[in-house]
Short mmCIF file of C-alpha atoms in Angstrom, two decimals:
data_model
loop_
_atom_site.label_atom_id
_atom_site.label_comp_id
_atom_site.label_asym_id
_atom_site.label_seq_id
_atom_site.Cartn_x
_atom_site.Cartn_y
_atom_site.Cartn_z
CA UNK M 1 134.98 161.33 97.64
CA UNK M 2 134.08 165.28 98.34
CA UNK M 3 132.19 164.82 101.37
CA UNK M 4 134.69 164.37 105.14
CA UNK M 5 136.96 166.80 105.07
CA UNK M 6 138.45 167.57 108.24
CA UNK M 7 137.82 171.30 108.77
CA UNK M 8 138.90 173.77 110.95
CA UNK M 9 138.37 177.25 112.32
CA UNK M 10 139.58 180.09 110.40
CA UNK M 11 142.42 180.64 112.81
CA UNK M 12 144.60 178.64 110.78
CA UNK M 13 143.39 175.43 112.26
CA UNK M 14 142.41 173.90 109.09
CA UNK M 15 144.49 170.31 109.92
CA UNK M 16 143.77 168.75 106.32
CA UNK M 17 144.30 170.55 102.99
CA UNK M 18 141.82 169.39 100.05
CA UNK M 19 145.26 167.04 98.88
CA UNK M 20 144.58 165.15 101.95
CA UNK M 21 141.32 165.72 103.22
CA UNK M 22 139.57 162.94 100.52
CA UNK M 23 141.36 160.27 102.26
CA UNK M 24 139.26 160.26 105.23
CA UNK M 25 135.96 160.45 103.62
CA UNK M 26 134.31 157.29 105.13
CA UNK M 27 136.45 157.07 108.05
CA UNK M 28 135.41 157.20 111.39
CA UNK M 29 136.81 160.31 113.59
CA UNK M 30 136.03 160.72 117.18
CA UNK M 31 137.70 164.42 118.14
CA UNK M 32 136.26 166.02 121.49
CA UNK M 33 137.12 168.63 124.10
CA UNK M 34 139.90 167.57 126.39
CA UNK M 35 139.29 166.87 129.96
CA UNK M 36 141.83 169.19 131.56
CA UNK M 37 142.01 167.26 134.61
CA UNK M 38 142.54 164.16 133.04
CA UNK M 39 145.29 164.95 131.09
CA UNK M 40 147.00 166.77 134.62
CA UNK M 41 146.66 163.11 136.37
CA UNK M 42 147.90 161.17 133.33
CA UNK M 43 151.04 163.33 132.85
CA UNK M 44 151.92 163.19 136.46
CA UNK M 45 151.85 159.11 135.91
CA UNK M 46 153.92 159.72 132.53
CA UNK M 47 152.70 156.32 130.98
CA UNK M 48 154.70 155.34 127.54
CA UNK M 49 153.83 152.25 125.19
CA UNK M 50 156.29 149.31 125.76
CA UNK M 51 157.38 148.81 122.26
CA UNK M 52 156.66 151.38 119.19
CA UNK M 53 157.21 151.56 115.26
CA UNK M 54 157.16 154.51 113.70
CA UNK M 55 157.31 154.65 109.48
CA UNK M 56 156.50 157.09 106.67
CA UNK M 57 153.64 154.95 104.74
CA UNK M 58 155.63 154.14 101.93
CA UNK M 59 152.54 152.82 99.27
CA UNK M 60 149.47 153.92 97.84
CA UNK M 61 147.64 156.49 99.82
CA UNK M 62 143.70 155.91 99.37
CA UNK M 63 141.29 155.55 101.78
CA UNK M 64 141.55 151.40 101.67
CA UNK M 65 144.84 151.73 103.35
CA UNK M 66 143.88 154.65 106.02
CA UNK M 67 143.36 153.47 110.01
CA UNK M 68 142.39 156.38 112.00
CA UNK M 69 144.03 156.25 115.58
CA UNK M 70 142.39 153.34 117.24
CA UNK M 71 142.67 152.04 120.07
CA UNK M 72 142.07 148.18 120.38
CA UNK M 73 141.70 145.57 122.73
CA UNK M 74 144.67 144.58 124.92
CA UNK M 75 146.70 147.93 125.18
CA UNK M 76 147.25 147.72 121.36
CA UNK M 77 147.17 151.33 119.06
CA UNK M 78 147.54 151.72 115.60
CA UNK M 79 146.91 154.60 113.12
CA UNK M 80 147.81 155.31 109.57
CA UNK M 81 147.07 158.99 109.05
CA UNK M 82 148.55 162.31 108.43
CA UNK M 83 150.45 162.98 111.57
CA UNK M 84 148.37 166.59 112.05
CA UNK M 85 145.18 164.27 112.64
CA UNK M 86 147.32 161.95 115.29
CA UNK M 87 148.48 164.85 117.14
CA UNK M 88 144.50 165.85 117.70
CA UNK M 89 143.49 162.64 118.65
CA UNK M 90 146.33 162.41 121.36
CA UNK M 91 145.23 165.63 122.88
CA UNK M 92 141.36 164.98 122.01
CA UNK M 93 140.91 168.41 120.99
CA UNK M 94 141.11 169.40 117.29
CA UNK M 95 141.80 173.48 117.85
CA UNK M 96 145.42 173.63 116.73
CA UNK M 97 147.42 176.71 116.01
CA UNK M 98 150.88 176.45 114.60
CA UNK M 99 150.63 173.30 112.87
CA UNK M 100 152.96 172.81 109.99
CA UNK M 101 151.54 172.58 106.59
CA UNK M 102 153.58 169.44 106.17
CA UNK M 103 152.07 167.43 108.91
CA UNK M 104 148.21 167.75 107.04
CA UNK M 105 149.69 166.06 103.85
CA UNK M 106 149.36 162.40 102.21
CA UNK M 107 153.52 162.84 102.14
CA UNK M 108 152.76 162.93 106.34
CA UNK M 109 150.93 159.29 106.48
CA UNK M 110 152.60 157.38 109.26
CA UNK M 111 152.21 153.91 110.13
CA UNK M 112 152.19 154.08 113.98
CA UNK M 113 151.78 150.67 115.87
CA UNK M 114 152.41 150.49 119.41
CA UNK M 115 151.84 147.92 122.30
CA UNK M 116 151.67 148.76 126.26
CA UNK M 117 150.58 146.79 129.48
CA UNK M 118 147.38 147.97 131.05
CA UNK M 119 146.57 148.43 134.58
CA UNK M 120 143.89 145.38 135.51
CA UNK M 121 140.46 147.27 136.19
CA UNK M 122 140.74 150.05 133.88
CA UNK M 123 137.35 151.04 132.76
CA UNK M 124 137.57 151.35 128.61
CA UNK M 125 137.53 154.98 128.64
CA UNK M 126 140.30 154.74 130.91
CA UNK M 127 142.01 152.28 128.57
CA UNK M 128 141.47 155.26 125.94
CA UNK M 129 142.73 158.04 128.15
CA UNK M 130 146.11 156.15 129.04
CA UNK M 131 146.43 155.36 125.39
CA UNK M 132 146.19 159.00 124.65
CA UNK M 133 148.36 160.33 127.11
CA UNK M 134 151.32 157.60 125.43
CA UNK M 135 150.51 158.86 122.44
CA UNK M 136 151.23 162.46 123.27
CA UNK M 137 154.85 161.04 124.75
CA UNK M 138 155.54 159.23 121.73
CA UNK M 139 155.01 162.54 119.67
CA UNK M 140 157.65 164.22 121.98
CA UNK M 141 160.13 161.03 121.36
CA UNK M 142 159.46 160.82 117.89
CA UNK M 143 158.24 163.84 116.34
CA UNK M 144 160.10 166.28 118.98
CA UNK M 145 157.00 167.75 119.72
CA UNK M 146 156.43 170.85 121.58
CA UNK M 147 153.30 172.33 122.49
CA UNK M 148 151.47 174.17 124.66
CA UNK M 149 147.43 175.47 125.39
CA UNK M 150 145.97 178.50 125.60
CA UNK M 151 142.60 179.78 126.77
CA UNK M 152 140.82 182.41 124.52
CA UNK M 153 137.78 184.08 124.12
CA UNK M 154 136.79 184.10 121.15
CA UNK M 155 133.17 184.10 118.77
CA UNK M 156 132.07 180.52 119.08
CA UNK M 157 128.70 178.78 118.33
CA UNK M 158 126.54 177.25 121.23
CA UNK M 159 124.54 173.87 120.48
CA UNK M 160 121.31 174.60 122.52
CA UNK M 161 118.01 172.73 122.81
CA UNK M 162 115.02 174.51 120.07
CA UNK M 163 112.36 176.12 121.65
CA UNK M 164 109.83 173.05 121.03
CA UNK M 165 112.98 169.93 122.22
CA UNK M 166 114.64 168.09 120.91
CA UNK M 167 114.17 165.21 118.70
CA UNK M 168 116.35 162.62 119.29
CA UNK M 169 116.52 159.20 118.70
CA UNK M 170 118.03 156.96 122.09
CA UNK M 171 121.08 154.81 120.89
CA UNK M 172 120.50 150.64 121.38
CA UNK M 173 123.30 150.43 123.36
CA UNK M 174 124.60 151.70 126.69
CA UNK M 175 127.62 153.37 128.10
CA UNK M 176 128.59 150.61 129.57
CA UNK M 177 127.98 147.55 126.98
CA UNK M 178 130.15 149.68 124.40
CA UNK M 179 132.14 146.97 122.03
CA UNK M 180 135.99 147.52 121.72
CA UNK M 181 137.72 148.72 118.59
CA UNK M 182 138.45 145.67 116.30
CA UNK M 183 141.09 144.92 113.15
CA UNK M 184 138.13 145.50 111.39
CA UNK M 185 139.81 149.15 111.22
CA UNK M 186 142.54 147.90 109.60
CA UNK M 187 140.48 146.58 106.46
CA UNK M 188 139.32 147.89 103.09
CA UNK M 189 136.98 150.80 103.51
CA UNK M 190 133.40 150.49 102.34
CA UNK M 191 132.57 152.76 99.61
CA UNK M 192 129.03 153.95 101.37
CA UNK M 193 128.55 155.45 104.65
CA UNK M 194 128.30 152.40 107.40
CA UNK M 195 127.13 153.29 110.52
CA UNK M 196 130.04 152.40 112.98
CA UNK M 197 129.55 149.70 115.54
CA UNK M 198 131.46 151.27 117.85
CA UNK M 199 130.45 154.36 120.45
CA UNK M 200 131.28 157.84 120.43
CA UNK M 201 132.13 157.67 116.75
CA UNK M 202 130.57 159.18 113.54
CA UNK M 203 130.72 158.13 109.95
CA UNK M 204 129.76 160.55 106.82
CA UNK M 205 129.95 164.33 106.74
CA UNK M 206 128.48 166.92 104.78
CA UNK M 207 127.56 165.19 101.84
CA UNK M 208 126.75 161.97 103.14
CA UNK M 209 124.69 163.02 106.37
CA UNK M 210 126.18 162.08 109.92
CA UNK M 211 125.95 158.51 111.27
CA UNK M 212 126.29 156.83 114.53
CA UNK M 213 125.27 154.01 116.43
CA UNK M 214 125.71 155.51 120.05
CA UNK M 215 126.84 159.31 120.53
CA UNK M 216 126.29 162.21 122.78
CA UNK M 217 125.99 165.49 122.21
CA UNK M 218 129.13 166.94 122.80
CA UNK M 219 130.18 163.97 120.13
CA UNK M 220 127.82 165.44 117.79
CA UNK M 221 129.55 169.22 118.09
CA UNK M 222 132.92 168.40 118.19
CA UNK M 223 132.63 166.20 114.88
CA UNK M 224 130.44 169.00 112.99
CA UNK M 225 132.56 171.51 114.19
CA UNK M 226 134.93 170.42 111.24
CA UNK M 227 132.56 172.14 109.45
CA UNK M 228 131.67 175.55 111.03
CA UNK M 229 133.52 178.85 110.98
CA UNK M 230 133.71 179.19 114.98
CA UNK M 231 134.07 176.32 117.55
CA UNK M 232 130.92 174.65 118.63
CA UNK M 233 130.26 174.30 122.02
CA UNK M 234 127.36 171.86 123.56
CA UNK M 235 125.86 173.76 126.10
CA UNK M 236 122.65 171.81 125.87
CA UNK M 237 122.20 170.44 129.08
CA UNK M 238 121.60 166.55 127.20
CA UNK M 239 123.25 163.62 128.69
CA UNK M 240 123.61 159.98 127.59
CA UNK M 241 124.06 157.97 123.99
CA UNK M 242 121.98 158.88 121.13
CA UNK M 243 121.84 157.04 117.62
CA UNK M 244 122.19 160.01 115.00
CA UNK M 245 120.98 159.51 110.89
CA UNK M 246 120.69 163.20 108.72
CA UNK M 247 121.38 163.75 105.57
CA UNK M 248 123.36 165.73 103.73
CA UNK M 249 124.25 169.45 104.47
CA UNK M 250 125.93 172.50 103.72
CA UNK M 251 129.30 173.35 104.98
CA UNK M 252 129.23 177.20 106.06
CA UNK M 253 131.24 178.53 103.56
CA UNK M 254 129.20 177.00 100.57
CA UNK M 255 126.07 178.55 102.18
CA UNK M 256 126.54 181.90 100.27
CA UNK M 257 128.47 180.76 96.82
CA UNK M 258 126.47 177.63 95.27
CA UNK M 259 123.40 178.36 93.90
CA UNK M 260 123.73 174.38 92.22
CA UNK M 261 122.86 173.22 96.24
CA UNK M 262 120.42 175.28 96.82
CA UNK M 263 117.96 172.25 98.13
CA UNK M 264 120.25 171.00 100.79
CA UNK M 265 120.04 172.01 103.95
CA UNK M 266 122.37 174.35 106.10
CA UNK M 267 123.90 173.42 109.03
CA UNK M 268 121.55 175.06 111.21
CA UNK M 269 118.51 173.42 109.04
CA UNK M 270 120.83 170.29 109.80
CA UNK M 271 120.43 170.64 113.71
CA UNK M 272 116.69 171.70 113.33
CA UNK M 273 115.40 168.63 112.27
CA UNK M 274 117.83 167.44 115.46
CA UNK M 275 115.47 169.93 117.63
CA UNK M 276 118.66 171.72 118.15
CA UNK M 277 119.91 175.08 117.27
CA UNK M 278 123.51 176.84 116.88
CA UNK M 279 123.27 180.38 118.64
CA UNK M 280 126.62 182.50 118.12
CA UNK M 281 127.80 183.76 121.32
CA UNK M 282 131.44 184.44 122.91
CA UNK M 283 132.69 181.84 124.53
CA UNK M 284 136.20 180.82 125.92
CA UNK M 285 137.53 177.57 124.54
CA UNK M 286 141.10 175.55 124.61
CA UNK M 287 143.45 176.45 121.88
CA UNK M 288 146.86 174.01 121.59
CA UNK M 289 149.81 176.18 120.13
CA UNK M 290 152.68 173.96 118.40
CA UNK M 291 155.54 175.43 119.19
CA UNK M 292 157.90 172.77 117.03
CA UNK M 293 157.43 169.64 115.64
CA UNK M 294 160.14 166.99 113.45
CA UNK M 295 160.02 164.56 110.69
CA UNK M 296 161.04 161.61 112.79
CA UNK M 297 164.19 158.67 112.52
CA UNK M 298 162.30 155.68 112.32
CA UNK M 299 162.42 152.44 113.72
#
């Protein structure tokens, strides 16, 4: 269990601590760029889950008992993770400043289940996006949360097509014939590296290779950007759903200090064989600033 760790710039982003980062190994974790304009509609509508329980996991903490945020069928959410991994799922964006060290901990495993009434119609990334935005007001209820974004410019990586194209592999599945998130989430988690059924979601990491079913690009950087000393930004120009398979990899800062690895490829020898390549550059990327956050009163 050495292999996802969820990584994060050298800003002080780094959301899980090696104490916490084994537990989500083999779990699935879907963590993009935020739609800006999204999240300005959705807070004008102020949606909020109908009934919610909030409760410090008080068991074992191993990955069989671990749910990443998920968001299933029928308005239902449920997630039993450190909290600093809920609060990037609710605003999609895993570039946090501020963050306590307490929130990144197996001491911060919450078991969050909530229930809301959907709109009729809602397309499922909809669904998601509503579920999001009553997550973020359940971390103000709860958790007191305050935060805020910022814009910087800053070194960052670009993801850009390789000079001979890219060699990619189309996913089996459309866009639109994506399954929902099951209970299967809730169950024991497999010891290997499954790839998930679901879209827009990887399994693995460094040392067991990326996996999934149906992904697109931007997918692809935001989840190896857990890994990289700068954000990664897809500027490639690729659309649509792609099934992904590597192997293992370096992270960046083992590149220069194990000689015992020496045979495993880099990141950029990662995204190679992808027909991609990483390019540093300056860029200007989204940076949420926590500004306070509380152990919650539960109920």
């Amino acid at each position: 269990m050495t292999n996802r760790k969820m990584y994060g710039r050298t800003r002080g982003r780094k959301l899980l601590p090696a104490g916490a980062a084994v537990l989500a190994l083999t779990l699935p974790v879907a963590i993009g760029l935020v739609d800006v304009s999204q999240i300005g509609a959705q807070s004008a509508e102020n949606p909020t889950f109908d009934v919610v329980s909030v409760k410090l996991h008080a068991g074992v903490i191993d990955r069989n008992i671990l749910a990443p945020p998920t968001v299933l069928p029928g308005g239902r959410f449920v997630s039993r993770f450190p909290l600093a991994i809920l609060i990037s799922f609710a605003y999609k964006n895993g570039r946090m400043e501020g963050i306590p060290d307490w929130t990144k901990t197996p001491q911060a495993v919450y078991d969050v289940e909530a229930t809301s009434t959907m709109p009729p119609g809602l397309s499922m990334q909809a669904r998601n996006d509503r579920v999001r935005a009553m997550v973020r007001a359940l971390l103000v209820d709860r958790f007191k949360l305050v935060i805020h974004r910022e814009s910087k410019e800053m070194p960052v990586y670009a993801l850009l097509v390789a000079k001979r194209g890219p060699k990619l592999q189309r996913a089996d599945i459309d866009e639109k014939d994506c399954p929902e998130a099951s209970l299967n989430v809730l169950g024991p988690q497999s010891p290997s590296t499954p790839m998930p059924d679901l879209c827009h979601v990887f399994n693995g990491g460094v040392g067991r290779g990326l996996h999934a079913r149906a992904a697109n690009i931007s997918d692809l950087a935001a989840f190896v950007e857990n890994w990289t000393d700068r954000p990664l930004l897809d500027k490639t120009g690729i659309q649509g759903l792609y099934r992904f398979e590597t192997g293992p990899y370096l992270r960046m800062d083992e590149m220069a200090t194990r000689s015992d690895v020496s045979d495993t490829p880099t990141v950029f020898e990662m995204f190679g064989s992808l027909g991609l390549r990483m390019e540093p550059q300056k860029g200007v990327v989204d940076v949420y600033v926590i500004d306070h956050i509380e152990r919650p009163s539960e109920n």
